[in-house]
XYZ file of C-alpha atoms in Angstrom:
776
model
C 6.811 -6.297 -2.656
C 4.268 -8.097 -4.777
C 0.801 -7.455 -3.386
C -1.109 -10.734 -2.860
C -4.407 -8.900 -3.429
C -3.462 -8.151 -6.920
C -1.764 -11.379 -7.897
C -3.503 -14.279 -9.402
C -4.599 -17.029 -7.088
C -1.703 -19.520 -6.719
C -2.401 -23.095 -7.835
C -2.666 -25.946 -5.259
C 0.607 -27.485 -4.256
C -0.096 -30.762 -6.107
C -1.237 -29.136 -9.398
C 0.955 -29.273 -12.480
C 2.222 -26.049 -14.045
C 0.399 -24.901 -17.152
C 2.135 -23.895 -20.379
C 2.111 -20.297 -21.581
C 0.638 -19.185 -24.853
C 2.808 -19.063 -28.006
C 5.555 -18.143 -28.557
C 6.501 -19.028 -24.986
C 4.933 -22.484 -25.061
C 7.767 -24.888 -25.891
C 11.530 -25.434 -26.129
C 11.723 -25.792 -29.888
C 12.611 -22.175 -30.440
C 15.861 -22.563 -28.364
C 14.536 -21.619 -25.040
C 17.046 -22.364 -22.189
C 15.238 -21.201 -19.080
C 11.690 -21.410 -17.685
C 10.013 -18.554 -15.792
C 7.280 -19.968 -13.573
C 4.653 -17.419 -12.449
C 2.725 -17.222 -9.192
C -0.333 -18.764 -10.796
C 1.617 -21.766 -12.112
C 2.220 -20.940 -15.770
C 5.599 -21.890 -17.381
C 7.136 -19.400 -19.868
C 9.967 -20.864 -22.070
C 12.367 -17.978 -22.561
C 15.973 -17.237 -23.542
C 18.711 -16.186 -21.240
C 20.376 -14.104 -23.960
C 17.305 -11.858 -24.390
C 16.679 -11.640 -20.656
C 20.296 -10.595 -20.025
C 20.114 -7.943 -22.748
C 17.066 -6.218 -21.288
C 17.718 -6.796 -17.589
C 21.004 -6.341 -15.670
C 19.200 -8.149 -12.874
C 18.856 -11.397 -14.847
C 22.364 -10.901 -16.269
C 23.820 -10.885 -12.807
C 21.687 -13.735 -11.633
C 22.576 -16.059 -14.522
C 26.293 -15.564 -13.856
C 25.999 -17.210 -10.425
C 26.899 -20.878 -10.161
C 23.872 -23.021 -10.039
C 23.224 -26.621 -8.936
C 23.427 -29.283 -11.630
C 20.092 -29.963 -13.242
C 18.737 -33.267 -14.555
C 19.817 -34.207 -18.059
C 17.617 -32.501 -20.651
C 15.624 -30.407 -18.127
C 15.603 -26.611 -18.169
C 16.344 -24.539 -15.075
C 13.172 -23.142 -13.538
C 13.002 -19.615 -12.054
C 9.971 -18.910 -9.778
C 8.847 -15.318 -10.064
C 6.081 -13.562 -7.972
C 4.373 -12.004 -11.002
C 1.154 -13.398 -12.475
C 1.127 -14.911 -15.959
C -0.677 -11.948 -17.418
C 1.927 -9.457 -16.121
C 4.876 -11.613 -17.149
C 3.376 -12.010 -20.608
C 3.259 -8.201 -21.027
C 6.852 -7.875 -19.935
C 8.171 -10.652 -22.135
C 6.296 -9.528 -25.235
C 7.750 -6.020 -24.804
C 11.238 -7.447 -24.316
C 10.958 -9.618 -27.426
C 10.504 -8.114 -30.959
C 6.739 -8.483 -30.830
C 5.607 -4.858 -30.712
C 4.102 -2.613 -28.056
C 2.386 -4.216 -25.038
C -1.317 -3.977 -24.350
C -2.498 -2.825 -20.953
C -5.987 -3.514 -19.603
C -5.929 -0.652 -17.151
C -4.053 1.025 -14.341
C -3.679 -2.201 -12.393
C -1.645 -3.700 -15.209
C 0.519 -0.597 -15.510
C 1.283 -0.567 -11.759
C 2.295 -4.210 -11.617
C 4.326 -4.023 -14.805
C 6.137 -0.937 -13.608
C 6.818 -2.528 -10.305
C 8.314 -5.670 -11.903
C 10.276 -3.626 -14.469
C 11.910 -1.577 -11.671
C 12.683 -4.690 -9.771
C 14.339 -6.421 -12.733
C 15.962 -3.236 -13.996
C 14.256 -3.366 -17.406
C 14.691 0.317 -18.349
C 12.833 0.033 -21.678
C 9.812 -1.407 -19.905
C 9.997 1.323 -17.248
C 9.846 3.948 -19.939
C 6.876 2.389 -21.643
C 4.934 1.876 -18.393
C 5.563 5.464 -17.376
C 4.217 6.768 -20.606
C 1.008 4.831 -20.108
C 0.946 5.871 -16.471
C 0.942 9.617 -17.411
C -2.317 9.188 -19.201
C -3.909 8.264 -15.814
C -2.467 11.104 -13.819
C -5.516 13.450 -13.935
C -7.939 10.754 -12.849
C -5.855 8.748 -10.350
C -3.242 11.309 -9.192
C -3.363 10.164 -5.532
C -3.172 6.498 -6.366
C -0.156 7.132 -8.624
C 1.453 9.191 -5.856
C 1.133 6.256 -3.582
C 2.618 3.991 -6.224
C 5.645 6.253 -6.564
C 6.172 6.219 -2.817
C 5.898 2.440 -2.679
C 8.393 2.029 -5.525
C 10.688 4.698 -4.110
C 10.487 6.538 -7.460
C 10.778 10.307 -6.974
C 9.884 11.137 -10.573
C 6.506 9.455 -10.277
C 5.911 11.010 -6.831
C 6.682 14.483 -8.060
C 4.531 14.205 -11.253
C 1.569 12.955 -9.220
C 2.112 15.670 -6.525
C 2.118 18.343 -9.158
C -1.194 16.974 -10.649
C -2.689 16.870 -7.159
C -2.467 20.708 -7.055
C -5.548 20.715 -9.256
C -7.600 19.177 -6.442
C -8.407 20.068 -2.808
C -6.227 17.477 -1.155
C -8.699 16.846 1.761
C -11.408 15.859 -0.799
C -9.443 12.924 -2.135
C -10.396 9.809 -0.169
C -8.729 6.572 -1.138
C -7.923 3.192 0.479
C -4.521 3.287 -1.190
C -3.319 5.600 1.543
C -3.036 2.484 3.744
C 0.020 1.513 1.718
C 2.234 4.434 2.587
C 3.341 6.023 5.868
C 1.760 9.093 7.479
C 5.177 10.710 7.232
C 5.123 10.688 3.355
C 1.509 12.002 3.328
C 2.494 14.707 5.805
C 5.212 15.873 3.453
C 2.708 16.055 0.662
C 0.142 18.015 2.669
C 2.773 20.447 3.939
C 3.982 21.144 0.422
C 0.435 21.379 -0.883
C -0.423 23.873 1.923
C 2.616 26.077 1.049
C 1.595 26.094 -2.630
C -1.962 27.170 -1.582
C -0.569 30.031 0.504
C 1.651 31.421 -2.239
C -1.132 31.007 -4.884
C -3.560 32.953 -2.734
C -0.960 35.669 -2.124
C -0.370 35.860 -5.874
C -4.021 36.734 -6.493
C -4.060 39.277 -3.686
C -0.818 41.190 -4.387
C -1.886 42.186 -7.947
C 1.690 42.470 -9.147
C 0.660 40.778 -12.360
C -1.862 43.543 -13.305
C -1.533 44.915 -16.881
C -3.862 47.380 -18.617
C -6.399 45.545 -20.731
C -10.107 45.683 -21.611
C -11.150 45.023 -17.992
C -8.249 46.703 -16.131
C -7.221 50.370 -16.319
C -5.408 52.970 -14.368
C -8.353 55.295 -14.806
C -12.069 54.739 -14.785
C -13.393 54.156 -18.355
C -16.809 55.521 -17.350
C -17.785 58.621 -15.418
C -20.839 57.242 -13.863
C -18.948 55.906 -10.817
C -20.755 52.594 -10.780
C -19.592 50.675 -13.937
C -15.830 50.936 -13.145
C -14.858 50.581 -9.552
C -11.587 51.123 -7.812
C -9.734 48.043 -6.480
C -10.668 47.672 -2.800
C -7.282 46.122 -2.077
C -4.904 48.098 -4.296
C -5.716 51.749 -5.118
C -4.819 52.999 -8.587
C -6.563 50.311 -10.655
C -10.159 50.370 -11.909
C -12.256 47.525 -13.342
C -15.916 46.452 -13.640
C -17.355 45.204 -10.357
C -17.537 41.666 -11.758
C -13.715 41.596 -12.057
C -13.254 42.249 -8.294
C -15.864 39.616 -7.524
C -14.062 37.152 -9.782
C -10.657 37.859 -8.145
C -12.125 37.199 -4.733
C -13.586 33.936 -5.921
C -10.297 32.978 -7.580
C -8.393 33.693 -4.324
C -10.679 31.413 -2.374
C -10.377 28.706 -5.135
C -6.574 28.637 -5.106
C -6.581 28.558 -1.310
C -7.350 24.853 -1.723
C -6.442 24.118 -5.385
C -3.204 26.096 -6.172
C -3.344 25.756 -9.848
C -4.384 27.904 -12.863
C -6.887 25.147 -13.619
C -8.911 26.149 -10.533
C -9.307 29.807 -11.618
C -10.271 28.897 -15.180
C -13.101 26.636 -14.013
C -16.548 27.650 -15.234
C -17.825 27.799 -11.682
C -15.238 30.490 -10.846
C -15.543 32.555 -14.008
C -19.346 32.246 -13.875
C -21.798 32.332 -16.748
C -21.139 34.594 -19.676
C -24.096 36.810 -18.874
C -22.409 37.987 -15.709
C -19.723 39.566 -17.829
C -22.217 41.484 -19.979
C -23.532 44.770 -18.458
C -26.369 47.008 -19.457
C -26.238 50.755 -19.961
C -25.480 53.238 -17.182
C -26.014 56.946 -16.626
C -23.312 57.867 -19.127
C -24.177 55.434 -21.914
C -27.056 53.113 -22.844
C -24.882 50.779 -24.855
C -24.501 47.175 -23.618
C -20.911 46.237 -22.716
C -19.515 42.763 -23.167
C -16.427 41.926 -21.007
C -16.198 38.259 -21.846
C -13.044 38.576 -24.001
C -11.314 40.821 -21.431
C -12.174 38.312 -18.697
C -10.711 35.483 -20.684
C -7.525 37.464 -21.230
C -7.389 38.371 -17.523
C -7.686 34.757 -16.384
C -5.733 32.952 -19.008
C -2.937 35.428 -19.876
C -2.461 37.302 -16.668
C -3.698 35.549 -13.527
C -3.181 31.945 -14.522
C 0.553 32.259 -15.319
C 1.100 34.324 -12.162
C -0.378 31.584 -9.984
C 1.539 28.805 -11.732
C 4.812 30.801 -11.544
C 4.357 31.408 -7.829
C 3.684 27.694 -7.145
C 6.620 26.617 -9.327
C 9.024 28.575 -7.061
C 8.108 26.386 -4.105
C 10.739 23.690 -3.895
C 9.483 20.115 -4.504
C 10.173 17.944 -1.421
C 11.681 14.530 -1.321
C 9.039 11.940 -0.565
C 11.443 9.046 -0.120
C 14.265 9.368 2.448
C 16.708 6.977 4.049
C 18.187 8.366 7.269
C 21.953 8.196 7.936
C 22.520 6.311 4.747
C 26.215 7.054 4.568
C 26.659 5.963 8.124
C 24.906 2.667 7.357
C 27.014 2.100 4.291
C 30.164 2.534 6.337
C 29.188 -0.398 8.647
C 28.170 -2.504 5.663
C 31.409 -2.089 3.885
C 33.455 -2.792 7.023
C 31.566 -6.060 7.610
C 30.883 -7.155 4.073
C 34.113 -9.225 3.742
C 33.008 -11.479 6.521
C 29.474 -11.936 5.368
C 29.901 -15.509 4.127
C 31.561 -16.475 7.469
C 28.406 -15.548 9.448
C 25.560 -16.179 7.010
C 25.383 -19.923 7.466
C 24.749 -19.551 11.181
C 21.662 -17.294 10.772
C 18.315 -18.379 12.145
C 15.094 -16.371 12.081
C 14.795 -16.114 15.834
C 18.190 -14.452 16.198
C 17.659 -11.274 14.275
C 14.033 -10.177 14.488
C 14.559 -6.533 15.312
C 17.140 -4.087 13.979
C 17.258 -0.333 14.515
C 18.993 2.677 13.004
C 20.633 3.626 16.268
C 23.437 1.057 15.777
C 24.713 3.109 12.786
C 25.066 6.447 14.568
C 28.288 8.313 14.911
C 30.036 6.578 12.030
C 32.153 8.617 9.582
C 30.885 9.079 5.982
C 32.304 7.226 3.007
C 32.746 7.959 -0.660
C 29.832 6.770 -2.760
C 32.035 5.653 -5.631
C 32.458 2.289 -3.870
C 28.868 1.515 -4.932
C 29.727 1.383 -8.667
C 30.092 -2.327 -8.946
C 27.222 -4.794 -9.030
C 27.264 -7.682 -6.592
C 25.213 -10.801 -5.836
C 24.981 -12.847 -2.683
C 23.083 -15.770 -1.238
C 21.020 -14.351 1.607
C 18.714 -16.631 3.631
C 16.569 -14.829 6.199
C 13.070 -14.335 7.639
C 10.695 -12.200 5.582
C 9.182 -10.589 8.627
C 12.606 -9.334 9.681
C 13.256 -7.703 6.311
C 9.809 -6.027 6.295
C 10.693 -4.436 9.589
C 14.044 -3.361 8.268
C 12.257 -1.792 5.302
C 10.097 0.197 7.648
C 13.133 1.528 9.496
C 15.190 2.385 6.420
C 12.474 3.824 4.176
C 9.614 4.958 6.382
C 7.252 2.792 4.368
C 4.622 0.626 6.147
C 4.524 -3.042 5.168
C 2.110 -5.538 6.590
C 3.613 -8.695 8.004
C 1.535 -11.875 8.326
C 2.456 -14.157 11.187
C 4.271 -17.188 10.084
C 5.337 -15.634 6.746
C 8.958 -16.442 5.914
C 11.188 -16.712 2.951
C 14.634 -18.175 2.564
C 15.600 -16.188 -0.458
C 14.702 -12.439 -0.416
C 16.452 -9.221 -1.003
C 16.582 -5.539 -1.730
C 16.444 -4.657 -5.379
C 17.557 -1.623 -7.342
C 15.112 1.307 -7.065
C 12.321 -1.062 -6.175
C 12.567 -1.524 -2.487
C 11.999 -4.955 -1.038
C 11.000 -7.772 -3.339
C 10.466 -11.487 -2.581
C 11.795 -14.006 -5.151
C 10.499 -17.127 -3.403
C 8.342 -18.033 -0.386
C 8.377 -21.330 1.374
C 11.480 -23.493 1.171
C 13.653 -23.184 -1.959
C 13.788 -25.810 -4.628
C 16.958 -27.271 -6.018
C 16.705 -25.257 -9.175
C 15.832 -21.869 -7.619
C 18.451 -19.253 -8.668
C 19.818 -16.980 -5.990
C 18.653 -13.379 -5.744
C 20.965 -10.615 -7.145
C 21.381 -7.443 -5.261
C 22.703 -4.294 -6.914
C 24.079 -1.152 -5.232
C 23.177 0.552 -3.056
C 20.677 -1.944 -1.727
C 23.283 -4.689 -1.381
C 24.920 -2.693 1.422
C 21.706 -1.951 3.175
C 20.830 -5.643 3.176
C 24.260 -6.503 4.487
C 24.041 -3.975 7.189
C 20.756 -5.331 8.460
C 21.785 -8.988 8.301
C 25.280 -8.646 9.690
C 24.145 -6.265 12.439
C 21.698 -8.978 13.587
C 24.493 -11.411 14.125
C 26.537 -9.025 16.296
C 29.800 -9.675 14.456
C 33.082 -8.490 16.073
C 34.090 -4.915 15.274
C 36.906 -4.781 12.766
C 39.247 -1.969 11.828
C 39.471 -1.049 8.144
C 42.670 0.684 7.050
C 41.255 1.531 3.692
C 38.991 4.143 5.302
C 41.109 6.904 6.765
C 38.259 8.415 8.722
C 37.473 5.170 10.595
C 37.474 5.799 14.363
C 40.503 4.253 16.195
C 39.788 1.074 18.191
C 40.280 1.566 21.974
C 43.019 -0.415 23.649
C 41.977 -2.954 26.345
C 43.336 -0.602 29.046
C 40.964 2.149 27.859
C 37.837 -0.070 27.926
C 35.199 0.914 30.329
C 34.782 -1.457 33.236
C 31.249 -2.692 34.044
C 29.582 -1.259 37.089
C 26.669 -2.635 39.038
C 23.164 -1.281 38.603
C 21.097 0.399 41.319
C 19.350 -1.675 43.924
C 17.659 -4.178 43.799
C 19.625 -5.306 40.661
C 23.036 -4.539 42.110
C 24.104 -8.007 43.493
C 23.812 -11.694 43.133
C 22.830 -12.438 46.747
C 19.120 -12.215 45.916
C 19.351 -15.402 43.861
C 20.068 -13.780 40.487
C 21.133 -16.286 37.792
C 21.566 -13.861 34.936
C 23.477 -10.654 34.260
C 22.206 -8.154 31.588
C 25.119 -5.954 30.549
C 23.860 -2.731 28.854
C 25.547 -0.668 26.138
C 26.812 1.771 28.725
C 28.437 -1.050 30.722
C 26.011 -1.361 33.548
C 25.384 -4.926 34.960
C 21.879 -5.833 36.041
C 21.550 -9.011 38.151
C 18.227 -10.580 37.122
C 16.315 -13.820 37.286
C 15.508 -16.064 34.367
C 12.186 -16.904 35.849
C 10.881 -13.323 35.726
C 12.237 -12.719 32.221
C 10.807 -15.994 30.900
C 7.344 -15.075 32.123
C 7.606 -11.595 30.769
C 9.176 -12.287 27.354
C 8.805 -15.267 25.009
C 12.046 -14.055 23.309
C 14.053 -14.501 26.540
C 12.167 -17.774 27.244
C 13.244 -19.261 23.924
C 16.793 -17.830 24.355
C 17.234 -19.536 27.710
C 16.277 -22.881 26.130
C 19.371 -22.782 23.876
C 22.407 -24.848 24.904
C 24.778 -21.915 25.243
C 22.498 -20.415 28.004
C 22.606 -23.461 30.271
C 23.160 -22.530 33.857
C 26.827 -22.488 34.915
C 27.700 -25.415 37.267
C 29.834 -23.069 39.243
C 26.890 -20.852 40.029
C 28.119 -17.867 38.088
C 25.308 -15.927 36.326
C 25.354 -15.936 32.545
C 26.263 -12.594 31.089
C 24.149 -11.340 28.153
C 25.112 -8.167 26.336
C 22.005 -6.153 25.288
C 22.132 -3.073 22.995
C 19.828 -1.025 25.304
C 21.219 1.516 27.741
C 20.914 1.227 31.541
C 17.943 3.593 31.930
C 15.896 1.530 29.445
C 16.745 -1.810 31.041
C 16.101 -0.419 34.535
C 12.592 0.674 33.549
C 11.850 -2.620 31.840
C 13.053 -4.771 34.738
C 11.170 -2.742 37.276
C 8.026 -3.135 35.243
C 8.527 -6.927 35.155
C 9.304 -7.232 38.842
C 6.915 -6.403 41.709
C 8.747 -3.074 42.100
C 7.477 0.417 41.560
C 8.972 2.003 38.396
C 9.655 5.726 37.990
C 7.713 7.217 35.091
C 9.837 8.410 32.134
C 9.973 12.135 31.707
C 11.205 12.416 28.053
C 9.601 11.063 24.930
C 13.036 9.905 23.615
C 13.293 7.631 26.689
C 9.806 6.285 26.040
C 10.613 5.513 22.385
C 13.768 3.572 23.469
C 11.790 1.597 25.973
C 9.021 0.933 23.487
C 11.520 -0.302 20.892
C 12.933 -2.763 23.414
C 9.457 -3.838 24.560
C 8.386 -4.717 21.039
C 11.719 -6.385 20.346
C 11.493 -8.648 23.373
C 7.687 -9.000 23.067
C 7.041 -7.768 26.647
C 3.415 -6.896 26.402
C 3.057 -6.535 30.142
C 5.380 -3.626 30.116
C 3.209 -1.675 27.695
C 0.940 -0.726 30.616
C 3.800 1.014 32.387
C 4.769 2.695 29.130
C 1.238 4.096 28.926
C 1.632 5.819 32.283
C 4.842 7.494 31.092
C 3.199 8.607 27.865
C 0.740 10.718 29.825
C 3.687 12.500 31.426
C 5.288 13.468 28.079
C 2.145 14.274 26.015
C 2.935 18.028 25.924
C 6.302 17.284 24.276
C 4.825 15.629 21.172
C 1.107 15.074 21.324
C 0.936 13.614 17.818
C 3.825 11.291 18.579
C 2.282 10.173 21.839
C -1.048 9.560 20.133
C 0.592 7.235 17.510
C 2.612 5.384 20.159
C -0.557 4.845 22.254
C -2.367 3.660 19.193
C 0.366 1.084 18.557
C 0.141 0.062 22.221
C -3.633 -0.174 22.105
C -3.939 2.338 24.981
C -7.299 4.072 24.546
C -6.893 6.175 27.642
C -3.599 7.662 26.413
C -5.016 8.245 23.004
C -7.779 10.346 24.589
C -5.310 12.459 26.494
C -3.109 12.989 23.445
C -6.150 13.728 21.236
C -7.344 16.474 23.629
C -3.823 17.979 23.690
C -3.736 17.997 19.878
C -6.854 20.126 19.794
C -4.861 22.901 21.465
C -2.565 23.029 18.482
C -2.792 24.090 14.769
C -2.798 20.542 13.285
C -0.548 21.237 10.200
C 2.165 22.484 12.538
C 2.329 19.091 14.381
C 5.280 17.070 13.317
C 6.636 13.873 14.705
C 9.038 11.150 13.691
C 6.376 8.699 14.805
C 4.479 9.450 11.615
C 6.612 6.774 9.963
C 4.752 4.234 12.077
C 1.220 5.317 11.124
C -0.390 4.536 7.720
C -1.219 7.642 5.723
C -4.907 6.531 5.634
C -5.216 6.883 9.424
C -3.178 10.100 9.434
C -5.613 11.590 6.926
C -8.532 10.512 9.074
C -6.912 12.198 12.084
C -6.558 15.373 9.992
C -10.151 15.261 9.010
C -11.351 14.645 12.537
C -9.315 17.741 13.675
C -10.928 19.763 10.872
C -14.454 18.684 11.893
C -13.665 19.650 15.463
C -12.580 23.104 14.157
C -15.806 23.503 12.270
C -17.943 22.468 15.211
C -16.042 24.699 17.696
C -16.011 27.840 15.450
C -19.826 27.647 15.173
C -20.269 27.965 18.953
C -19.723 31.710 19.212
C -22.460 32.242 16.586
C -25.052 30.135 18.385
C -27.280 31.241 21.248
C -28.474 28.098 22.952
C -25.598 28.147 25.437
C -25.793 31.863 26.317
C -26.887 32.905 29.772
C -27.207 36.194 31.706
C -23.877 37.376 33.146
C -22.380 40.686 34.158
C -21.459 41.338 30.524
C -24.396 39.681 28.806
C -28.088 40.416 29.363
C -31.563 40.198 27.959
C -33.024 42.880 28.125
C -30.206 45.388 28.477
C -29.468 46.907 31.904
C -28.834 50.294 30.251
C -31.011 52.234 27.766
C -27.947 53.745 26.077
C -27.530 51.929 22.743
C -23.853 52.807 22.647
C -23.319 51.103 26.019
C -24.997 47.732 25.508
C -25.106 46.624 21.825
C -27.656 44.075 20.496
C -26.523 41.214 18.310
C -28.412 39.130 15.787
C -29.540 36.618 18.491
C -31.293 39.315 20.551
C -28.688 39.461 23.404
C -27.160 42.715 24.679
C -23.557 43.184 25.711
C -20.764 45.724 25.646
C -19.158 45.997 22.219
C -15.866 44.609 23.680
C -17.655 41.253 24.318
C -18.783 40.960 20.613
C -15.271 41.798 19.587
C -13.986 39.034 21.831
C -16.374 36.549 20.234
C -15.037 37.402 16.830
C -11.463 36.814 18.009
C -12.534 33.493 19.630
C -14.208 32.276 16.473
C -11.063 33.007 14.497
C -8.892 31.149 16.990
C -11.250 28.141 17.036
C -10.973 27.714 13.311
C -7.482 26.236 13.823
C -7.416 25.291 17.586
C -10.726 23.865 18.662
C -10.098 23.928 22.427
C -11.069 26.016 25.430
C -7.380 26.679 25.919
C -7.249 28.660 22.716
C -10.017 31.096 23.646
C -9.096 31.549 27.298
C -5.517 32.513 26.456
C -4.315 36.107 26.873
C -3.771 36.406 23.121
C -7.567 36.098 22.580
C -9.043 37.581 25.749
C -6.619 40.565 25.489
C -5.668 43.112 28.033
C -7.754 44.762 30.836
C -7.636 48.177 29.078
C -9.566 46.649 26.105
C -12.336 45.515 28.455
C -12.406 48.743 30.465
C -13.449 50.496 27.251
C -16.844 48.838 27.660
C -17.762 51.173 30.537
C -20.788 53.399 29.842
C -20.031 57.164 29.316
C -23.327 57.893 31.079
C -24.274 57.444 34.680
C -25.594 53.873 34.912
C -25.281 50.870 37.296
C -23.086 48.911 34.798
C -20.126 51.212 35.592
C -19.749 49.246 38.855
C -19.012 46.015 36.939
C -15.460 44.693 36.852
C -15.414 44.204 33.048
C -11.939 42.460 32.798
C -12.975 39.922 35.400
C -16.373 39.458 33.902
C -14.815 39.002 30.424
C -12.564 36.329 31.837
C -15.515 34.512 33.388
C -17.386 34.692 30.107
C -14.421 33.121 28.306
C -14.572 30.149 30.762
C -18.274 29.762 30.022
C -17.590 29.764 26.283
C -14.662 27.386 26.765
C -16.905 24.845 28.526
C -19.390 24.898 25.699
C -16.638 24.519 23.068
C -15.204 21.482 24.869
C -18.649 19.934 25.173
C -19.370 20.368 21.453
C -15.942 19.062 20.441
C -16.141 16.114 22.814
C -19.198 14.878 20.908
C -17.167 14.944 17.731
C -14.316 13.103 19.358
C -16.415 10.374 20.902
C -18.421 9.615 17.769
C -15.612 9.793 15.199
C -12.134 9.472 16.712
C -12.500 6.527 19.012
C -14.420 4.386 16.471
C -11.954 5.240 13.756
C -8.679 4.626 15.496
C -9.058 2.627 18.693
C -9.711 -0.647 17.053
C -7.493 -3.788 17.469
C -4.037 -2.733 16.389
C -1.073 -4.644 14.976
C 1.570 -2.710 16.885
C 4.312 -5.210 16.170
C 3.975 -4.679 12.409
C 5.397 -1.172 12.610
C 8.752 -1.745 14.260
């Protein structure tokens, strides 16, 4: 979608369009169509040329158009600015190569070229884009995600290997979902692991000036044996360099990192003076260069290249959606004229489940349709189908919009269409995705399609499930119910319009329609809803003065939340928050995101504390599609800061106090019994070993739960080894119990330190006013 922040300011409604610069300034050169930009500039162009370079325009111009005034040219409103359209047209006409003013121009031109299927312009823009990869790799990755272009995503992701991913901070991450950024970080982390292992395993060693199977000097100090792999000798500086290189590729898995001057060090470090065997000065600079460039660098790059590149753009259950689209596409024109924005605001993937797959060859023919709908609806559909996050402004609507080839959602025209506005053209496969969303919103009747052998058979009337009443108090009409909500699993809930009208503006507006007028005979109106009985039961109990039972599964919470946002029942969000606390252990990251969308600070706190008990990269959740990557990255950084703060606690002394296993001065004069640390405290050696294990655990899980677990505290036998071998009073101490008590003391200090990080960073960063309705 064209980004308003990058487009030229639109002219006032009463201003006259300006004329473009030559040669697009008049009709004398045979121009037969006008392209009017977002900033009110008219370009006189030729349909023939536009059709040659763009299948999109070729399809659009084939559509029947309203008759124009005599002598006037048809006008096509496009969302691009005059500067961007000028670049595209000049590259399409025989005027030479375009001139870009910077990366902003390339992004907008590439976006427009993908939208209009101008392949030649796409190739040109990508060539220019490659020149910016090293400097703006993260921004270009975001661009590839937004345009659903895997080639751009993968090129940028490969370039990002040259940088520590966490060091790249950019506002552009607000424009993609946390799910896409999570895929990138997981792949980057795997590359770091294999690159670090490549340096450590030494399989790439070859004899050279600085590597040998035997020591080249008999002094024993010039050439040292490999501390990790016996059988190889090298100058001490080589082993130091390899350790530095291993640390470097642990965050930048690329040969570029190990060739950096800061890793190789100054040239003087590779020159050594004489030794006991020789007084000649030895220069290892050439050997070091060969080691890094010809041996280590290719080994690192080869190891990273074997990690499969992930897909950053995915559509779930695409074949299942296409099946529904094809079945319903023949009746599209029958239902399209009846569409109104209020009737199809929320659409989900769940409606397309359990449908048989279809052959993709049906997508080989281009199609075009007239599709009027609300822009806010389509943005939500885009979120569901692609996982991208689009912002929706209240009151934004468009009568003519659509999905375009490879470019995701694009808007041809906002506000009401003019008489001369052409209709949007949709090309496969997006035509079927759009049809699916629009037709599903209208709830058309199910139709059998004999052309698809795998289509499920339609049940006969005798086999249809008969509705059954819900549980009390929604099981009968005697309590004054004037409405029946029939769920997808055929359960009838007798409800009251009054309660639903107060709880939901969607139901309130629905009841005002003529078809929902009360039945004179007193029979309650039956409304079929797509939710199941458990979801509707929870929602109704939350709206009525009746106690609701908390949900015990996150899947149930998601279904309720989907319905709550669809029907705009903000009052039910409070009850959802109570249920979220019950399922936080199932998916702490998902619960945190849901609570963030619901603006529930208390639940965010509970979920955040639970996330600290986990290694953050291992946390996965489908809810990441509903969180912008910018906030997901902030969440990762907060967790990393908590790890740093927590891992420093075992090394500090301000929290230490005298216990049965810690004293100052020591209760025993035997130095082998009570060992002194650098802080001046004395304890059995098993306690200092425990603190080392605790520090290692806190580097990834900054929580008291991590260091009080049996994996870190270890067995009783390990603590019994702390008993003194001489006769002293410490032998009466129950060391396993004392060690457990000490772990609790350490855990309290860890939680205190981490809580300061959480209160100062997390809450201010995430718990600000949210726009939860924008993500559904």
